[in-house]
C-alpha cells in the first residue's frame, strides 16, 4: 500500500469529523499543533449531528439547548477558525502503530499520511438487526432507528403510517416523537429490560407527551407480512428474557424501528492492535485519552457510547490537547536525533487537503499552502519516542513490570469497575499527570449495570475510600461522573475501584 | 402511588434525578425533591410548552430538507397543527442558520428559524 497514491504529513490526524473529532482538532490547534487534518468519510462535517434535528445539545457546554445541526455548526466554525484542515469524502482504511494513516477518496485515490499523533473519533454504529433473531418473515418496513432518522430528517422519506419501536434507547424515543408529529401513528415502544434505556427526559417528552405506550419487560416475538410488514407480535418476557407465548398479542403496523443499541466503531483500532475494553467496546484509554498504542488517542463514541454530546466534546478537547503534546514531543525527540537529517520543512501540497471543495457546505478552514514542519523519518524502527522528553510530566516512580502500563515511558495506575458498575472510562491514569480532566482533578465516567436508588458512588484504592458521592437515582441510560483529587490517588501502578453501593 | 381522578403526574426534567411529580386537583404538589420540580410541575400542569423541531422542504437537490425550530416554546396542544403548517412550506432561497423561515406560527408569536445553512 505504501507506494501507491499521495503521500503527505501532518502533526495530528483526526479520524472522523463528528463532535469528538471537531473538538479534538480545535484543541490540538489551540495547543500549538502545526498541521491538523480531520479525515471524514462523509460529504460534510458534523458526524451524526446533522440528522439529530431535535433540541437537547449543548446544555452543559454552551448553557443553551441547541439542535444537532446548530451544535455541529458551532464546532465546524471553531475548527475552521482554529486553522484545522479537513479531507472530506475520505475513508480511512488503515492506521499503523508507527503512526501512518492510509485513506482513500474518490478524488485523490489512496492517500498516505505520516503523523506525529492520531486521534480516533469514528463514533459508533447501530447494532444490526441480524444480531437479533426475531422469528417470522423478513418483509420491507424494518429499519434501525438511526437509519430511519437519516431517511426522515435528511432525505425526506415517508416511512409508513403505523409504527412499532423495539428498544427504548434515545434514538428510538426521539424517532417516536418525530414520526408522531409527522402524522405516523406510533403504536408502542417495546423494551425487553424492566427499565427504559433512554434518558428520563426523553421518556417524558417523546412518549408521555404523546401518550405512546411503553411496554417494559416485553419484546417483539414475531414479525408478520410477506413483502411489506403487516404487523408484529408482542409478548412479555420471562426471567430468561424469553417471550411468554400465551400472553402474546398482535399489533398491526407497516414500520418497525430497531433501537437496540450502539457499538463503538473499532475495526481500525482492532486491526492496529489497540487494546479494547470488552465492557465498553472501545479502546482502553488513559486520562489523557491515549490508547495502548503510544501516540494514538481516542475520544467520543468510539471510546464508549455517550448519551450527551457535551461529554463527547470534553473528551475531544482532552484528546486533542494531549495529541498536540505528543506530536510536539515526537518532533522534538526526532530533531534531537536529527543527525541524519530526519527533519524536513515541507510545504503541504495545496488543494488536495483543503476539504472545502469536496462538495461540502462545511468549510475546512486554512488548508492550502500552510507551511508545516513535519517528520520524514518516522518509518519503520523510528517510532517517535513520545513523552520521554515532555516537560511538566514527570515519570512516575515504580517503573518496570505491571500489566497496567500501556504507554511506553510512564507509570500508569488502573481504574476498575466494582459492584454495580458496568464500566469506567478512563481505565488508566497517568501518575503525576495534571492535564487529563483538568489540573488536579481526575474525572471518571461510569455507567451502572442496574438501576438503583439512594446510592453512593464510591471510589477506593487499597482498602481506603477516596471519595463518596451520593446519588438519588442511577440508571444505565444515564452516564455518571465522579471527580477525584489526584493527590489522593495511589502511587505506582496502583488500582482504583469505582463501585455503586447502597446508602 | 395511586392516582386520584383529577391528578396530574409528570417526570421532572429539570435535573437528571427525574422525580415523578404529582399535582393534585386541589393544586397540591408532591413527589418533587426540590422547588424547581414544584415550579416545573405547576407550569406543566397550567401551560405546558415545547420547542418544536421539524424540517421544511427545499428546492435544493443537495439538501432536500432544511431543519428548523421554533425560536421559543409553543403551547404543547399546538404542536401537531404547527407541524402541519411547516409540512406545507417549501424554501427556494438561500438561508443561514438563525434566519426566520415561517413567522408567527398560529398567532403564538413564535417563528420557525433555520438551524442549518441552505445553498
Ligand atoms: C438519535 C440520537 C440522538 C441523540 N440525542 C442527543 C441529545 O439530545 N443530546 C445530546 O447531548 N446528545 C445526543 N446524542 C448523542 C451525540 O449525538 C453523540 O454522542 C455524538 O454525536 C457522538 O460524537 P462522535 O464524534 O463520537 O461520533 P459521530 O457523531 O458518530 O461522528 C463520527 C464520524 O466519524 C466518521 N467516520 C467513521 N469511520 C470513519 C473512517 N474509517 N474514515 C473516515 N471517517 C470515519 C463518521 O462518518 C462520522 O462523521 C444523540 C445521538 C443520537 C444517535
Ligand atoms: S424535583 Fe428537583 S431533584 Fe427532582 S428531578 Fe426536579 S429538579 Fe431534580
XYZ file of C-alpha atoms and ligand atoms in Angstrom:
683
model
C 0.000 0.000 0.000
C 2.840 2.316 0.741
C 3.957 3.170 -2.725
C 0.508 3.911 -4.075
C -1.197 7.283 -4.135
C -0.350 10.548 -2.489
C 1.990 10.893 0.431
C 1.728 13.682 2.939
C 2.458 14.690 6.526
C 0.542 16.155 9.421
C 1.206 16.771 13.071
C -2.160 15.468 14.163
C -4.605 13.462 12.063
C -8.132 13.184 13.428
C -10.204 10.302 12.051
C -13.884 11.256 11.998
C -15.412 14.737 11.789
C -18.212 14.413 14.364
C -18.312 16.452 17.570
C -15.478 14.379 19.079
C -13.170 14.897 16.106
C -14.040 18.573 15.730
C -13.266 19.261 19.402
C -10.007 17.325 19.151
C -8.955 19.311 16.087
C -9.803 22.629 17.760
C -7.894 21.711 20.916
C -4.894 20.365 19.011
C -4.574 23.590 17.041
C -5.018 25.730 20.146
C -2.347 23.677 21.878
C 0.062 24.594 19.113
C -0.034 21.658 16.714
C 1.055 22.814 13.255
C -0.901 20.863 10.725
C -4.102 19.284 11.973
C -6.201 17.327 9.475
C -9.668 15.872 10.004
C -10.343 12.903 7.729
C -14.083 12.338 7.263
C -15.755 9.794 5.004
C -18.998 11.744 4.684
C -19.563 14.751 2.388
C -19.822 17.094 5.358
C -18.527 17.522 8.882
C -20.683 17.069 11.992
C -20.927 13.284 12.327
C -24.334 12.085 13.459
C -25.454 15.589 14.477
C -26.887 16.898 11.175
C -29.612 14.233 11.368
C -30.388 14.951 15.039
C -32.659 17.905 14.329
C -34.224 17.919 17.822
C -33.121 20.258 20.595
C -31.135 18.961 23.559
C -27.488 19.514 22.695
C -25.034 21.760 24.468
C -26.847 22.497 27.727
C -23.644 21.866 29.652
C -21.097 23.207 27.171
C -22.878 26.300 25.841
C -25.512 26.752 28.560
C -28.286 26.649 25.969
C -30.321 23.989 24.286
C -29.244 23.651 20.666
C -30.303 21.289 17.905
C -27.773 18.854 16.445
C -27.084 20.912 13.290
C -26.614 24.068 15.400
C -24.188 22.349 17.771
C -22.237 20.910 14.835
C -22.259 24.288 13.079
C -20.572 25.991 16.021
C -17.753 23.476 16.123
C -17.292 23.360 12.362
C -16.746 27.110 12.568
C -14.406 26.828 15.557
C -12.359 24.193 13.741
C -12.084 26.405 10.670
C -11.203 29.455 12.766
C -8.564 27.470 14.620
C -6.971 26.558 11.289
C -7.739 22.854 11.182
C -7.997 21.321 7.727
C -10.381 18.662 6.566
C -10.383 15.963 3.918
C -13.976 15.084 3.155
C -15.325 12.017 1.373
C -12.164 10.310 2.503
C -12.394 6.954 4.223
C -9.608 5.762 6.455
C -8.720 2.156 5.633
C -5.818 1.538 7.938
C -3.808 3.008 10.766
C -0.436 1.679 11.820
C 1.500 1.538 15.064
C 4.181 3.755 13.552
C 1.542 6.430 13.079
C 0.600 6.327 9.445
C -2.926 6.735 8.181
C -3.986 5.163 4.887
C -7.154 6.596 3.384
C -8.987 6.591 0.087
C -11.073 9.250 -1.609
C -12.760 9.317 -4.995
C -10.734 12.357 -5.952
C -7.243 11.574 -4.700
C -7.320 7.792 -4.674
C -5.102 6.350 -1.975
C -3.590 8.850 0.421
C -0.923 8.060 2.992
C -0.367 10.484 5.848
C 2.549 10.245 8.259
C 1.644 11.840 11.554
C 3.001 12.919 14.881
C -0.166 11.720 16.595
C -3.522 10.209 15.634
C -6.901 10.857 17.233
C -9.595 8.216 16.722
C -13.070 9.782 16.576
C -15.007 7.338 14.414
C -18.137 7.305 16.585
C -20.331 4.234 16.734
C -22.734 2.282 14.592
C -26.087 0.703 15.248
C -26.414 -2.864 16.316
C -27.655 -4.508 13.140
C -30.903 -6.334 13.008
C -29.253 -9.626 12.036
C -27.819 -9.826 15.508
C -31.344 -10.186 16.798
C -33.081 -13.355 15.949
C -36.739 -12.360 15.771
C -38.758 -15.232 14.309
C -41.009 -14.676 11.317
C -40.677 -13.214 7.861
C -38.302 -10.535 6.590
C -40.579 -8.036 4.872
C -39.777 -4.444 3.907
C -40.506 -1.786 6.505
C -37.910 -2.706 9.145
C -35.218 -0.112 9.872
C -32.672 0.613 12.534
C -33.701 3.798 14.324
C -30.663 5.790 13.204
C -31.176 4.850 9.564
C -34.819 5.842 9.891
C -33.705 9.141 11.387
C -31.461 9.847 8.413
C -34.152 8.860 5.893
C -36.805 11.019 7.544
C -34.733 14.032 8.611
C -32.209 14.350 5.788
C -33.787 12.659 2.797
C -37.453 13.327 3.497
C -38.600 9.744 3.052
C -42.043 8.828 4.412
C -41.539 5.500 6.147
C -45.111 4.355 6.712
C -48.304 5.069 8.621
C -48.225 2.898 11.727
C -45.047 2.093 13.576
C -43.773 -0.018 16.448
C -40.392 0.679 18.009
C -38.350 -2.118 19.556
C -35.921 -0.866 22.195
C -36.132 2.251 24.339
C -32.755 3.795 23.511
C -32.687 7.546 22.915
C -32.650 7.286 19.133
C -35.857 5.265 19.180
C -37.553 7.646 21.621
C -36.598 10.698 19.579
C -37.930 8.985 16.459
C -41.201 8.114 18.211
C -41.857 11.821 18.688
C -40.651 12.811 15.249
C -42.805 10.215 13.484
C -45.817 11.144 15.613
C -45.508 14.812 14.677
C -45.140 13.767 11.035
C -48.525 12.063 11.226
C -47.374 8.463 11.753
C -49.229 6.571 14.468
C -46.639 5.118 16.840
C -48.464 2.162 18.396
C -45.935 1.170 21.026
C -42.363 1.205 22.248
C -41.376 -2.277 23.399
C -38.414 -2.792 25.747
C -37.122 -6.189 26.833
C -35.497 -4.883 30.021
C -37.515 -3.925 33.086
C -36.311 -0.323 32.769
C -36.082 2.164 29.912
C -32.801 2.589 28.052
C -33.052 6.272 27.201
C -32.888 9.454 29.250
C -35.814 10.151 31.621
C -36.321 13.417 29.808
C -36.904 11.614 26.519
C -39.357 9.143 28.078
C -41.380 12.139 29.246
C -41.117 14.435 26.257
C -41.142 11.858 23.456
C -43.542 9.219 24.786
C -45.696 10.522 27.623
C -46.298 13.857 25.905
C -47.992 11.920 23.096
C -49.486 9.058 25.116
C -47.322 6.490 23.356
C -47.380 3.284 25.421
C -44.047 1.918 26.674
C -44.076 -1.828 27.393
C -41.212 -2.692 29.710
C -40.256 -6.349 30.062
C -41.743 -7.091 26.633
C -40.350 -7.944 23.241
C -41.359 -8.337 19.615
C -41.827 -12.092 19.397
C -42.701 -12.380 15.726
C -42.662 -10.359 12.526
C -45.568 -10.758 10.086
C -46.025 -9.862 6.418
C -44.740 -11.126 3.088
C -43.412 -8.216 1.050
C -44.334 -5.375 3.344
C -44.546 -5.570 7.113
C -48.144 -6.180 8.238
C -47.689 -6.324 11.975
C -45.723 -7.677 14.905
C -46.497 -9.957 17.813
C -45.571 -8.544 21.189
C -45.234 -10.595 24.367
C -43.978 -10.165 27.913
C -40.720 -11.979 28.683
C -39.804 -14.376 31.488
C -36.723 -14.269 33.740
C -34.545 -15.585 30.927
C -35.930 -12.896 28.618
C -37.786 -15.429 26.505
C -41.239 -14.340 25.274
C -44.195 -15.978 27.064
C -46.234 -17.324 24.096
C -49.715 -17.437 25.586
C -49.578 -13.774 26.539
C -48.668 -12.670 23.024
C -50.825 -10.150 21.136
C -50.767 -8.712 17.634
C -50.147 -5.076 16.704
C -50.821 -4.146 13.080
C -48.096 -1.868 11.677
C -46.197 -1.248 8.446
C -42.979 0.023 10.064
C -40.722 -1.453 12.752
C -37.799 0.541 14.110
C -34.998 -1.169 15.981
C -33.343 0.915 18.643
C -31.390 -1.843 20.295
C -28.040 -0.301 20.952
C -24.931 1.216 19.501
C -21.477 -0.287 19.185
C -18.256 1.768 19.061
C -16.735 1.614 15.587
C -13.372 -0.035 16.206
C -12.393 -2.130 13.205
C -9.469 0.209 12.510
C -8.381 0.192 16.149
C -8.559 -3.591 16.455
C -6.657 -4.136 13.213
C -3.863 -1.942 14.530
C -3.655 -3.956 17.743
C -5.099 -1.314 20.060
C -6.272 -2.924 23.285
C -10.078 -2.805 23.574
C -12.219 -2.983 26.699
C -14.923 -5.655 26.286
C -17.208 -3.689 28.628
C -17.209 -0.502 26.521
C -16.374 -1.963 23.114
C -13.854 0.876 22.759
C -10.134 1.337 23.318
C -8.729 1.288 26.835
C -7.607 4.866 27.422
C -5.652 6.897 29.923
C -6.988 10.097 31.448
C -5.278 11.853 28.529
C -7.363 9.674 26.196
C -4.300 7.827 24.947
C -4.841 4.243 23.790
C -2.484 1.327 24.379
C -0.534 2.367 21.280
C 1.608 5.415 22.087
C 0.670 8.414 20.002
C -2.833 7.150 19.190
C -5.600 8.874 21.140
C -9.374 8.344 21.099
C -12.482 10.308 22.063
C -16.256 10.337 21.828
C -18.461 7.417 20.945
C -15.558 5.371 19.630
C -14.417 5.050 23.264
C -17.834 4.393 24.800
C -21.374 5.311 23.844
C -22.237 8.712 25.309
C -25.733 9.981 25.931
C -24.776 13.660 25.918
C -22.737 15.346 23.250
C -21.275 17.804 25.793
C -19.218 14.990 27.311
C -18.093 13.969 23.839
C -16.788 17.490 23.311
C -14.977 17.436 26.659
C -13.273 14.138 25.766
C -12.328 15.514 22.388
C -10.706 18.582 23.919
C -8.583 16.430 26.238
C -7.580 14.081 23.410
C -6.717 16.919 21.037
C -4.546 18.745 23.527
C -2.712 15.568 24.512
C -2.238 14.610 20.855
C -0.692 18.009 20.137
C 1.730 17.497 23.026
C 2.590 14.009 21.809
C 3.201 15.295 18.286
C 5.423 18.074 19.642
C 7.360 15.592 21.764
C 7.795 13.292 18.787
C 9.062 16.175 16.741
C 11.449 17.285 19.476
C 12.858 13.830 20.002
C 13.244 13.363 16.268
C 15.077 16.653 15.961
C 17.277 15.636 18.869
C 18.220 12.627 16.812
C 18.424 14.604 13.644
C 21.948 13.577 12.854
C 20.817 12.041 9.614
C 18.651 14.996 8.721
C 15.418 13.330 9.727
C 13.624 16.651 9.811
C 12.444 18.429 6.774
C 10.368 21.500 6.437
C 7.827 20.802 3.784
C 5.098 22.832 2.285
C 1.872 20.971 2.399
C 0.597 20.431 -1.080
C -2.011 22.973 -1.941
C -5.508 21.994 -2.720
C -5.670 18.328 -2.135
C -6.061 18.604 1.598
C -8.329 21.582 1.677
C -11.575 19.829 2.168
C -13.877 22.706 1.459
C -14.210 21.853 -2.206
C -15.279 18.295 -1.640
C -18.865 19.082 -2.481
C -19.339 20.090 1.101
C -21.069 23.016 2.598
C -18.846 22.934 5.627
C -15.602 24.767 5.292
C -12.464 23.050 6.377
C -10.510 26.203 7.016
C -6.983 27.239 6.252
C -5.848 24.432 4.075
C -3.800 25.231 1.083
C -0.203 26.123 1.308
C 0.209 26.039 5.064
C 3.848 25.701 5.904
C 4.180 22.795 8.211
C 7.120 21.204 9.879
C 6.771 17.511 9.721
C 8.829 14.475 10.288
C 10.035 12.440 7.431
C 11.898 9.886 9.402
C 9.027 8.152 11.111
C 9.365 4.976 9.106
C 9.887 1.522 10.443
C 12.017 1.426 13.533
C 11.880 5.165 14.074
C 8.733 5.319 16.125
C 8.563 8.673 17.814
C 9.570 8.398 21.427
C 6.546 10.054 22.899
C 6.571 11.649 26.228
C 10.061 10.697 27.204
C 11.140 14.270 26.841
C 7.927 16.031 27.634
C 8.171 18.856 30.089
C 5.902 19.037 33.065
C 5.023 15.394 33.064
C 7.406 13.658 35.428
C 7.694 9.952 35.017
C 6.175 8.168 37.945
C 8.141 6.134 40.383
C 7.840 2.380 40.466
C 8.594 1.673 36.846
C 9.127 -1.716 35.366
C 6.607 -4.536 35.395
C 2.880 -4.227 35.831
C 0.209 -5.012 33.305
C -1.199 -1.553 33.695
C 1.434 0.232 31.719
C 0.012 0.972 28.340
C 2.167 3.873 27.377
C 5.864 3.303 26.939
C 7.589 5.545 29.394
C 5.265 6.422 32.206
C 3.707 4.597 35.078
C 0.008 4.134 34.833
C -2.466 3.377 37.539
C -5.550 1.346 36.768
C -9.216 2.155 37.312
C -11.606 -0.787 37.554
C -15.374 -1.160 37.759
C -16.604 -2.526 41.111
C -20.072 -3.553 42.235
C -22.992 -2.402 40.064
C -20.641 -0.583 37.688
C -20.683 -1.804 34.101
C -17.651 0.154 33.007
C -15.366 3.059 33.798
C -13.550 5.478 31.495
C -10.648 6.171 31.637
C -9.422 2.729 32.576
C -5.892 4.037 33.270
C -4.463 7.184 34.797
C -1.057 8.728 34.320
C 0.919 9.025 37.523
C 1.630 12.656 38.169
C -0.411 13.660 35.112
C -2.048 17.028 35.538
C -3.808 17.578 32.289
C -6.475 14.996 31.616
C -9.708 16.100 33.268
C -8.103 19.411 34.136
C -5.350 20.094 36.625
C -5.682 18.476 39.993
C -8.953 16.754 39.282
C -9.375 13.387 37.643
C -12.851 12.848 36.196
C -14.073 9.260 35.917
C -17.127 8.473 33.780
C -19.116 5.361 34.584
C -22.327 3.559 33.858
C -24.285 1.481 36.363
C -25.165 -2.131 35.494
C -28.626 -1.916 37.042
C -30.901 0.957 38.079
C -30.766 1.786 41.799
C -31.919 4.477 44.232
C -30.324 6.144 47.228
C -26.819 5.043 46.462
C -23.271 6.237 46.862
C -20.664 6.203 44.124
C -17.585 5.109 45.986
C -14.027 5.452 44.731
C -11.483 3.437 46.680
C -7.900 2.253 46.488
C -6.019 -0.234 48.647
C -8.949 -0.522 51.034
C -9.156 3.232 51.506
C -12.155 5.266 50.379
C -11.022 8.276 48.311
C -14.394 9.749 47.522
C -18.070 9.139 48.212
C -20.700 10.865 46.120
C -24.399 10.456 46.909
C -26.895 9.846 44.134
C -30.666 9.799 44.432
C -31.102 7.628 41.373
C -28.808 5.882 38.932
C -29.873 4.320 35.631
C -27.852 2.521 32.960
C -29.186 5.039 30.428
C -27.504 7.927 32.205
C -23.747 8.209 32.431
C -22.348 9.330 35.784
C -19.199 11.255 36.509
C -17.194 11.437 39.686
C -14.258 13.752 40.320
C -11.332 12.860 42.491
C -8.372 14.840 43.665
C -5.256 13.435 42.047
C -3.241 13.907 45.218
C -5.331 11.204 46.865
C -4.538 8.648 44.160
C -2.295 5.709 44.975
C 1.239 5.973 43.647
C 2.946 3.465 41.398
C 0.712 1.247 39.332
C -1.989 1.152 41.994
C -5.570 0.139 41.365
C -8.573 2.388 41.935
C -12.027 0.787 42.128
C -15.331 2.554 41.487
C -18.464 0.962 42.947
C -22.095 1.882 43.421
C -23.213 0.843 46.897
C -26.426 1.413 48.798
C -26.519 4.094 51.399
C -48.563 5.512 44.039
C -52.270 5.582 43.361
C -53.501 8.311 41.160
C -56.633 10.250 42.022
C -59.180 11.323 39.477
C -58.068 14.849 38.656
C -54.409 14.290 39.349
C -51.610 15.126 37.007
C -48.212 13.396 37.064
C -45.111 14.428 35.163
C -41.441 13.444 35.195
C -39.452 16.496 36.200
C -36.711 17.051 33.633
C -35.060 19.988 35.370
C -32.246 17.719 36.568
C -31.182 14.104 35.910
C -32.823 12.716 39.074
C -36.135 12.728 37.201
C -38.656 12.868 40.062
C -42.230 11.822 39.365
C -44.096 14.918 40.472
C -47.853 14.899 41.009
C -50.173 17.899 41.116
C -53.464 17.097 42.837
C -56.803 18.522 41.731
C -56.515 20.953 44.610
C -53.136 22.142 43.344
C -51.001 20.349 45.932
C -47.643 19.180 44.681
C -45.892 16.009 45.839
C -43.030 13.749 44.721
C -40.639 16.603 43.995
C -37.317 16.586 45.785
C -36.799 20.328 45.381
C -38.516 23.600 44.485
C -37.524 23.505 40.859
C -39.629 20.382 40.500
C -42.594 22.143 42.033
C -42.296 25.044 39.595
C -41.822 22.673 36.706
C -44.841 20.522 37.539
C -47.117 23.515 38.105
C -46.110 25.035 34.793
C -46.525 21.684 33.041
C -49.973 21.456 34.560
C -51.063 25.000 33.784
C -49.440 25.744 30.439
C -47.125 23.076 29.013
C -44.918 24.408 26.236
C -42.370 22.834 23.938
C -39.838 23.866 21.338
C -40.975 22.309 18.059
C -38.198 20.977 15.840
C -39.043 19.835 12.352
C -37.996 20.200 8.729
C -39.289 22.123 5.737
C -38.828 21.030 2.145
C -36.428 22.892 -0.141
C -35.751 23.062 -3.859
C -32.064 22.373 -3.292
C -31.133 18.909 -4.587
C -28.231 18.556 -2.130
C -30.335 19.369 0.910
C -33.955 18.395 0.233
C -34.949 19.211 3.810
C -33.978 22.194 5.933
C -34.076 21.610 9.699
C -35.981 24.273 11.653
C -37.004 25.029 15.236
C -39.367 27.441 16.888
C -37.471 30.329 18.419
C -39.416 29.895 21.668
C -41.583 27.180 23.221
C -45.142 26.997 21.920
C -48.176 25.522 23.706
C -47.991 21.755 23.601
C -51.511 21.395 22.249
C -50.492 23.349 19.120
C -47.561 21.067 18.225
C -49.463 18.984 15.675
C -51.040 21.930 13.944
C -47.737 23.789 13.822
C -46.014 20.711 12.378
C -48.681 20.597 9.653
C -48.008 24.206 8.705
C -44.295 23.511 8.403
C -45.041 20.452 6.255
C -46.642 22.662 3.594
C -43.674 25.048 3.440
C -41.062 24.935 0.672
C -37.897 27.046 0.609
C -36.251 28.126 -2.614
C -33.991 30.922 -1.375
C -30.642 30.778 0.430
C -30.932 30.926 4.207
C -28.464 30.888 7.078
C -28.900 29.149 10.390
C -30.960 31.519 12.551
C -32.942 33.052 9.654
C -36.714 33.133 10.045
C -38.487 30.681 7.760
C -42.097 30.994 8.961
C -43.206 33.986 11.023
C -45.667 33.969 13.921
C -46.947 30.409 13.786
C -50.661 30.155 14.728
C -50.577 33.508 16.448
C -48.168 32.250 19.119
C -45.606 34.922 18.329
C -43.067 32.143 17.772
C -41.254 31.905 14.452
C -39.668 28.869 12.849
C -35.980 29.547 12.254
C -33.490 27.557 10.199
C -30.987 25.537 12.224
C -28.654 24.938 9.282
C -27.435 26.824 6.218
C -29.058 26.245 2.836
C -27.323 26.877 -0.530
C -30.502 9.821 17.543
C -29.522 10.423 18.505
C -29.991 11.376 19.363
C -29.109 12.000 20.236
N -29.613 12.977 21.044
C -28.764 13.677 21.831
C -29.244 14.791 22.606
O -30.438 15.128 22.616
N -28.365 15.486 23.354
C -27.057 15.132 23.364
O -26.270 15.803 24.045
N -26.575 14.077 22.656
C -27.397 13.331 21.889
N -26.910 12.276 21.147
C -25.514 11.842 21.339
C -24.479 12.558 20.457
O -25.058 12.909 19.237
C -23.326 11.635 20.217
O -22.838 11.264 21.466
C -22.220 12.316 19.411
O -22.687 12.664 18.132
C -21.026 11.403 19.266
O -19.995 12.086 18.575
P -18.764 11.376 17.881
O -17.991 12.451 17.247
O -18.096 10.485 18.846
O -19.393 10.400 16.782
P -20.205 10.710 15.432
O -21.050 11.899 15.556
O -20.859 9.420 15.086
O -19.062 11.011 14.354
C -18.168 10.026 13.868
C -17.690 10.422 12.483
O -16.614 9.583 12.075
C -16.749 9.297 10.704
N -16.005 8.063 10.410
C -16.187 6.831 10.979
N -15.311 5.945 10.459
C -14.544 6.614 9.570
C -13.454 6.229 8.711
N -12.989 4.974 8.689
N -12.894 7.198 7.939
C -13.356 8.474 7.971
N -14.380 8.874 8.740
C -14.966 7.969 9.529
C -18.233 9.180 10.505
O -18.607 9.371 9.170
C -18.757 10.295 11.418
O -18.882 11.515 10.747
C -27.756 11.614 20.270
C -27.291 10.622 19.400
C -28.166 10.018 18.523
C -27.640 8.966 17.583
S -37.743 17.854 41.532
Fe -35.712 18.716 41.859
S -34.490 16.887 42.278
Fe -36.364 16.128 41.369
S -35.891 15.999 39.161
Fe -36.802 18.015 39.514
S -35.060 19.373 39.807
Fe -34.307 17.280 40.085
